Coordinates of C-alpha atoms in Angstrom, one line a residue:
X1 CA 0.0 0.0 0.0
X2 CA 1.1 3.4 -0.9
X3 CA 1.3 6.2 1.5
X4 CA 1.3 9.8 -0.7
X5 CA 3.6 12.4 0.9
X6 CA 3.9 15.7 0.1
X7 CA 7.5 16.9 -1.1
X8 CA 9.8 20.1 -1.9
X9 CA 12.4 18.6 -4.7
X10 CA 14.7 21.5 -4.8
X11 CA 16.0 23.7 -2.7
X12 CA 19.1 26.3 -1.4
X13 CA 20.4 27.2 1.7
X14 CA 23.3 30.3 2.2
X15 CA 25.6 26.9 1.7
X16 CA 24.8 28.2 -2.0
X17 CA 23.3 31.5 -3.3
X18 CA 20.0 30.4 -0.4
X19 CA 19.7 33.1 2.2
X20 CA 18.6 31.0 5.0
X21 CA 19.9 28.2 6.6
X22 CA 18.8 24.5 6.6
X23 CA 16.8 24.8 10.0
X24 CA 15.0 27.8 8.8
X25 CA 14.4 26.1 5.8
X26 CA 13.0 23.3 7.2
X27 CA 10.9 24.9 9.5
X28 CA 9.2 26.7 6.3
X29 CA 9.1 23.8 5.1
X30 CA 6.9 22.1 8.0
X31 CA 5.0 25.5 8.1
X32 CA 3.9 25.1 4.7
X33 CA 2.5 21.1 5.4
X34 CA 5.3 19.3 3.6
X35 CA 6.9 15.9 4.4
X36 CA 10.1 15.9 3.2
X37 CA 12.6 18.0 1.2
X38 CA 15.5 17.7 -1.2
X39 CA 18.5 19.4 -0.1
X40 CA 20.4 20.6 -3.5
X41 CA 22.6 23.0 -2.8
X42 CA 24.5 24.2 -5.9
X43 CA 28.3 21.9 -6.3
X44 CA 28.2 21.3 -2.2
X45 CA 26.5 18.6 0.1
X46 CA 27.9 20.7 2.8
X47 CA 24.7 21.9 4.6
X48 CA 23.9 18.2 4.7
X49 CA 26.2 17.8 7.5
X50 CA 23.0 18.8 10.1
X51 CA 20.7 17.1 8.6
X52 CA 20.3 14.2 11.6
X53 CA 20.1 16.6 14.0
X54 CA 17.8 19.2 12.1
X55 CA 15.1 16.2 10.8
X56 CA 14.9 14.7 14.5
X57 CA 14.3 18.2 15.6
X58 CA 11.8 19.4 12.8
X59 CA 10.4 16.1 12.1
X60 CA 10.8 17.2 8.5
X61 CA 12.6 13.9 6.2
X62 CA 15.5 15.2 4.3
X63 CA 16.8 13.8 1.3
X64 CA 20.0 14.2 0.4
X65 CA 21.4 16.1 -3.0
X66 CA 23.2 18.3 -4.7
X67 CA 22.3 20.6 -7.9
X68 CA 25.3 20.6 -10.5
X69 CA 25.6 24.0 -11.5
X70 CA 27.6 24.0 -14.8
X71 CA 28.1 26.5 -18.0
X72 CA 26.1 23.1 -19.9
X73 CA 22.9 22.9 -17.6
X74 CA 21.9 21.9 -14.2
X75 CA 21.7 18.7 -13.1
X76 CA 20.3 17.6 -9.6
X77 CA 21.4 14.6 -8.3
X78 CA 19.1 13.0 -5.3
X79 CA 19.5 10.1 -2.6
X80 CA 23.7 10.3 -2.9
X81 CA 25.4 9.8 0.1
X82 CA 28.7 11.6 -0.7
X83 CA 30.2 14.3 -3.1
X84 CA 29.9 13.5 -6.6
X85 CA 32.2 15.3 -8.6
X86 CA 31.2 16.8 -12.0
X87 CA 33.9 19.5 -13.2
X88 CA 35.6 17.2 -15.6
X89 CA 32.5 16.6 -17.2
X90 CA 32.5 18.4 -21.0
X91 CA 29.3 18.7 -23.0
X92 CA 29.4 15.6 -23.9
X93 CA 30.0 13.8 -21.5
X94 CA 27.0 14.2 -18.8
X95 CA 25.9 10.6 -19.1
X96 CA 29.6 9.6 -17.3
X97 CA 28.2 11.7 -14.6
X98 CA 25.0 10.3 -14.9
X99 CA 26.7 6.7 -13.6
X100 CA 28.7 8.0 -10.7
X101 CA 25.1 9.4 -9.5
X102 CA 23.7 5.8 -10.2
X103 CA 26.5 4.0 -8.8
X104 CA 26.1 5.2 -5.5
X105 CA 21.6 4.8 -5.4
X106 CA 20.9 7.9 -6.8
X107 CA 19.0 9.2 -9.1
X108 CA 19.4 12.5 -11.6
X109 CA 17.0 15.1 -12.9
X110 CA 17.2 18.0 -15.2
X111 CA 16.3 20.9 -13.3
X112 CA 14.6 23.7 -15.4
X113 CA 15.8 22.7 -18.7
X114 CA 14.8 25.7 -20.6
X115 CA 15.0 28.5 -17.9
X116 CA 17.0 31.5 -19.7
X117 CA 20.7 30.8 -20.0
X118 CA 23.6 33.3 -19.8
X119 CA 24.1 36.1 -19.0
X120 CA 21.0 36.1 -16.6
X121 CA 22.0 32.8 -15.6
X122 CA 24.6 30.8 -16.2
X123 CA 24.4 27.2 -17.3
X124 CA 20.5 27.2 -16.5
X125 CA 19.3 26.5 -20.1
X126 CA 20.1 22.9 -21.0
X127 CA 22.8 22.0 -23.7
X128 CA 24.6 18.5 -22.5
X129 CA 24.1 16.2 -25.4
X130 CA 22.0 13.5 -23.9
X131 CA 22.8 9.9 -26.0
X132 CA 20.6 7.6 -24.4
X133 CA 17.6 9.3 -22.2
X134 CA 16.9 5.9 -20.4
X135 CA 19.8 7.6 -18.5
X136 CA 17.6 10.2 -17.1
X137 CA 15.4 9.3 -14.3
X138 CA 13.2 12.9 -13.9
X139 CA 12.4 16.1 -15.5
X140 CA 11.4 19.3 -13.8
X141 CA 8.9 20.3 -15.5
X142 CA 7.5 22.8 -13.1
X143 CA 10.0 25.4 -11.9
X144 CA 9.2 28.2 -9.5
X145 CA 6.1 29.7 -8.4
X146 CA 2.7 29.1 -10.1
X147 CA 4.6 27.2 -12.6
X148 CA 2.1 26.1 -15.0
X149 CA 1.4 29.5 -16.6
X150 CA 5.4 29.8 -17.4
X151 CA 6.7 29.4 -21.1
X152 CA 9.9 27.9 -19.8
X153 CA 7.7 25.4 -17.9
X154 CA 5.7 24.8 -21.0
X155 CA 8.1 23.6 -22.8
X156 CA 9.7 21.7 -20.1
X157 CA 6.2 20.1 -19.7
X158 CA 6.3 19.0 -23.8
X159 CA 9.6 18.0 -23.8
X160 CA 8.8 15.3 -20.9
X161 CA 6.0 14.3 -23.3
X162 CA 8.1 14.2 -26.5
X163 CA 10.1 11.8 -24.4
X164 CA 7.2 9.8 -23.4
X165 CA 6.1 9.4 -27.1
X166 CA 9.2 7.9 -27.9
X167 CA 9.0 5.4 -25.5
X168 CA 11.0 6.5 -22.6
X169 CA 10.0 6.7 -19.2
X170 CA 10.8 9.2 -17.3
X171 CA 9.4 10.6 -14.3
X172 CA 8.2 14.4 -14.4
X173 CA 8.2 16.4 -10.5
X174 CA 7.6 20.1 -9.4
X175 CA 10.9 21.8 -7.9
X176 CA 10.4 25.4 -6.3
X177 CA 14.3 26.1 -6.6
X178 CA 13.3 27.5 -3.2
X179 CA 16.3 30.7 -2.3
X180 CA 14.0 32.2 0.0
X181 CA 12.2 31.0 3.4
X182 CA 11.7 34.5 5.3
X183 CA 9.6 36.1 2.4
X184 CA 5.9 35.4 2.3
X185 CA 5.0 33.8 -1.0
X186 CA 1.4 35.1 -3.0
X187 CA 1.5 32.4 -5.5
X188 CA 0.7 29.2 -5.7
X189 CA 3.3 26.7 -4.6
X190 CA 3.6 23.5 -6.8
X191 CA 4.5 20.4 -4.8
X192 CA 5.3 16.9 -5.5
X193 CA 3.2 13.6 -3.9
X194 CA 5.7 10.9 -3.8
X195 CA 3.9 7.5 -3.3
X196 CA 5.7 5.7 -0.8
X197 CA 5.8 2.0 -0.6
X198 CA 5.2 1.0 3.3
X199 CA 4.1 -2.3 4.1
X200 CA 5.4 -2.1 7.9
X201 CA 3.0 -1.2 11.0
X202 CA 6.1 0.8 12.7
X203 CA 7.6 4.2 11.8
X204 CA 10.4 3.8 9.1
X205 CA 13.7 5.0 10.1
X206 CA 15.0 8.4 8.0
X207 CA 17.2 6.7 5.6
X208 CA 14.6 4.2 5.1
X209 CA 12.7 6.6 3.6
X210 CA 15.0 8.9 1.7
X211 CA 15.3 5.4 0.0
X212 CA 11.7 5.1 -0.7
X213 CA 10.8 8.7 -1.3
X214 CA 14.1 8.0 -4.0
X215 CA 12.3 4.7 -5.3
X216 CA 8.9 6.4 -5.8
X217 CA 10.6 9.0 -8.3
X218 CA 12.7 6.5 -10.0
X219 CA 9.5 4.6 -10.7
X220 CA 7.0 7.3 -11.8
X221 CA 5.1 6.8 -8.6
X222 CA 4.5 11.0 -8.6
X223 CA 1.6 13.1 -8.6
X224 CA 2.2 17.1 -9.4
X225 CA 0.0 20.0 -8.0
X226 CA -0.6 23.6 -6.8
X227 CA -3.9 22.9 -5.1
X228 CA -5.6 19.4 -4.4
X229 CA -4.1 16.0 -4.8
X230 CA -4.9 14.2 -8.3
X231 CA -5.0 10.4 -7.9
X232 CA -5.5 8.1 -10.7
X233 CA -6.0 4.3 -10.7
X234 CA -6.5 2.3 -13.8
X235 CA -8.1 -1.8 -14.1
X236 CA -7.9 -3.8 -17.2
X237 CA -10.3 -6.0 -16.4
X238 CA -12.7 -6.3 -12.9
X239 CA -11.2 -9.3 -11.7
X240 CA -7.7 -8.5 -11.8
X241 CA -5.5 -6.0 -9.8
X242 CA -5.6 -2.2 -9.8
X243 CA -3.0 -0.5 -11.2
X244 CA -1.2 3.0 -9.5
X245 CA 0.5 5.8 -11.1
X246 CA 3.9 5.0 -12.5
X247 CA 3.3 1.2 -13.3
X248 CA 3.6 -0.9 -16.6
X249 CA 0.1 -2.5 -17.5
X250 CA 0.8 -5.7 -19.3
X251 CA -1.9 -6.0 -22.1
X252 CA -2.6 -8.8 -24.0
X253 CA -3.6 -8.5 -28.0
X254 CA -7.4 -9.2 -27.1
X255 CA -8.0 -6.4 -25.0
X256 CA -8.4 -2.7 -25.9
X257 CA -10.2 -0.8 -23.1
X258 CA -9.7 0.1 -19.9
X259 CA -11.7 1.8 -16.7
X260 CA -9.8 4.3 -15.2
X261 CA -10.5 6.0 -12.0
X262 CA -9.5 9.7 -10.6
X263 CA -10.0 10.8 -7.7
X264 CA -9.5 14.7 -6.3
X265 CA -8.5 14.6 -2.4
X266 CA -9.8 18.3 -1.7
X267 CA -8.2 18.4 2.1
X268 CA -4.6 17.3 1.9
X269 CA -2.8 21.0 2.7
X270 CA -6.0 22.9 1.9
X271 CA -4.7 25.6 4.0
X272 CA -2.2 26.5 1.8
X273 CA -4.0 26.7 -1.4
X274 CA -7.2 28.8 -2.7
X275 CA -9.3 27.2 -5.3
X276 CA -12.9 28.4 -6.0
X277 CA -16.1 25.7 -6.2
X278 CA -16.3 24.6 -9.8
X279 CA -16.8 22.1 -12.3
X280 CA -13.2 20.8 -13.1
X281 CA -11.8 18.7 -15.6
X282 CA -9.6 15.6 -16.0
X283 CA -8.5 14.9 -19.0
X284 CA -6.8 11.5 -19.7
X285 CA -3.9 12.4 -22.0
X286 CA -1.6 9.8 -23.9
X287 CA 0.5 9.5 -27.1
X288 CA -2.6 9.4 -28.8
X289 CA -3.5 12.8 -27.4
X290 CA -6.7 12.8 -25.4
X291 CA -8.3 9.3 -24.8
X292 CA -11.0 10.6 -22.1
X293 CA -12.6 13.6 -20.2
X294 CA -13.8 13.6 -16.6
X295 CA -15.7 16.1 -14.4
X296 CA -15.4 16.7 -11.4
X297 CA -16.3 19.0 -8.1
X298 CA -16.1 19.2 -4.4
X299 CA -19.7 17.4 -4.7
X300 CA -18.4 14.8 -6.9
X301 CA -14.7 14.2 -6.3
X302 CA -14.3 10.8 -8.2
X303 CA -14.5 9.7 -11.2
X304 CA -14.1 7.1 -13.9
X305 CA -14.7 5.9 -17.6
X306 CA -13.9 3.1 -20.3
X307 CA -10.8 4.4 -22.6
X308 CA -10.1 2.9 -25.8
X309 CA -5.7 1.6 -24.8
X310 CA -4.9 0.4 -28.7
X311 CA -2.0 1.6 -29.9
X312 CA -1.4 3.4 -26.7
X313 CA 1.8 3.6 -24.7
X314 CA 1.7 5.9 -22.0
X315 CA -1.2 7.5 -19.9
X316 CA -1.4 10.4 -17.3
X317 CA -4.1 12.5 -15.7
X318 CA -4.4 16.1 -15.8
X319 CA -6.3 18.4 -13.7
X320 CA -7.6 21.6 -15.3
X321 CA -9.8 24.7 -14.1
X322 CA -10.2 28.2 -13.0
X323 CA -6.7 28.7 -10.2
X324 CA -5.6 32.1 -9.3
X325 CA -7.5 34.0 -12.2
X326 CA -6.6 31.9 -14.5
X327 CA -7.8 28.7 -16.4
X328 CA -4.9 26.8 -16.2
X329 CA -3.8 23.0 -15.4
X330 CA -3.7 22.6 -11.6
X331 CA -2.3 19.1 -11.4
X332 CA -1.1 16.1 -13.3
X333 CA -0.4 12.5 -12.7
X334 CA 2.7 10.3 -14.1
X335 CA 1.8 7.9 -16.2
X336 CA 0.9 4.3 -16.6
X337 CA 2.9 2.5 -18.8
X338 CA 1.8 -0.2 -21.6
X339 CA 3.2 -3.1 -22.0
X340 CA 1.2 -4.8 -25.5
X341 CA 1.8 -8.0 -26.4
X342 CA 1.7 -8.9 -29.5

């Protein structure tokens, strides 16, 4: 059974260019109802070094990172336990990085991949040549505050499903690339639900679940929002097993529909985001484009319907509606993955 926790996926302290420290941080952090953070502090895992101390006095879980901040791009690199170097890397040569990350448990991510570059910042727009994107285990799609109105996110958001059409997967997350704790934000804040695999009655220890918090990403187990949580659960046929975000459906060549299920959870940090009654709408989105269309309210938070899966290889949920004067999508799901056999 998974147990959805609310995330902050990158983040600074005065370690880097942050101007507050990893307590403070934290203590926003836990202010604003989140579970866990990722510390990525630009080229230094130095901050990390209070991290037992700050989480057993916070009870905030803190994953351990760093952000590679290069004149090619930036790379975040989550669930490391030590230094990984990166300054011999050229701009062709990211995916030798890419295995020092994965030799130690970790995990990479390309952190707001089209953010403008030089001279307003340096390295932020992405140029490493990427040869094989199975390498790549996340995107940020959604970079700052109310994210999903920005160009730069945009086209973050279509090149995660560019990839997905060609038959990668890769998981997409929200990062705040949070500088700032002591100044009171207006705009929506996008966080990530990581769906945490906890079959134990006790409480997991804090490296336990840096590794599963790691896991969830690594397997697409992620659902993206400024507002309410977006769940999705999809069933090929009544009898067998339901199906969470992030896994691969193995289909037969006999079958070609399938019932999927969303569900809106209205009061998971409803203190910290404004959303006015409405109809709103789920659309079911794959490489075919849109397969299905749900409504949904406060009245009526679930939902489900048949969708046609032939031919399809990937499927995510997205919530859309009226957020902040705006009509705008408010969440999305990572996708199920299709598995036909033929």
């Amino acid at each position: 059974m998974k147990q959805w926790l609310p995330y902050e996926l990158h983040t600074h302290t005065f370690h880097s260019d942050g101007q507050h420290s990893l307590l403070e941080l934290a203590r926003s952090a836990k202010e604003l109802g989140l579970f866990g953070i990722a510390m990525t502090d630009h080229n230094t895992m130095s901050p990390l070094l209070e991290r037992e101390q700050i989480q057993s006095e916070t009870q905030l879980q803190i994953i351990r990172g760093m952000e590679w901040t290069t004149f090619f791009g930036h790379m975040l690199a989550i669930g490391i336990t030590a230094y990984v170097d990166w300054r011999d890397l050229g701009i062709q040569d990211i995916h030798k990085g890419i295995e020092r990350v994965h030799r130690q448990g970790g995990i990479v991510g390309i952190a707001h991949p089209y953010r403008v570059g030089s001279p307003l910042c340096t390295g932020c727009y992405w140029e490493y040549e990427i040869a094989d994107w199975d390498d790549i285990d996340y995107i940020e799609v959604w970079s700052y505050t109310f994210p999903s109105i920005m160009n730069s996110n945009q086209r973050a958001f279509q090149l995660w499903t560019d990839r997905l059409n060609k038959g990668h997967r890769i998981a997409a997350v929200c990062g705040r690339d949070w500088h700032v704790s002591s100044v009171k934000v207006t705009e929506p804040i996008a966080v990530t639900y990581l769906g945490l695999d906890n079959n134990r009655d006790s409480a997991l220890d804090p490296t336990e679940v840096e590794k599963l918090a790691v896991n969830a990403i690594r397997e697409g187990s992620v659902s993206v929002t400024m507002g309410p949580r977006l769940q999705c659960t999809l069933q090929i046929d009544p009898s067998e097993s339901v199906h969470g975000i992030g896994s691969v459906v193995k289909v037969n060549e006999t079958v070609n529909t399938a019932v999927v299920k969303v569900e809106i959870d209205f009061s998971e940090r409803a203190e910290h985001w404004q959303l006015d009654d409405q109809e709103l709408k789920v659309r079911l989105v794959s490489n075919k484009g849109t397969v299905g269309e749900l409504k949904v309210s406060q009245q009526a938070s679930t939902a489900s319907c048949g969708v046609d899966i032939e031919g399809v290889i990937w499927l995510r949920a997205e919530l859309h509606g009226a957020f902040h004067n705006s009509i705008t999508m408010i969440a999305f799901t990572n996708p199920f993955y299709f598995q036909h056999d033929n």
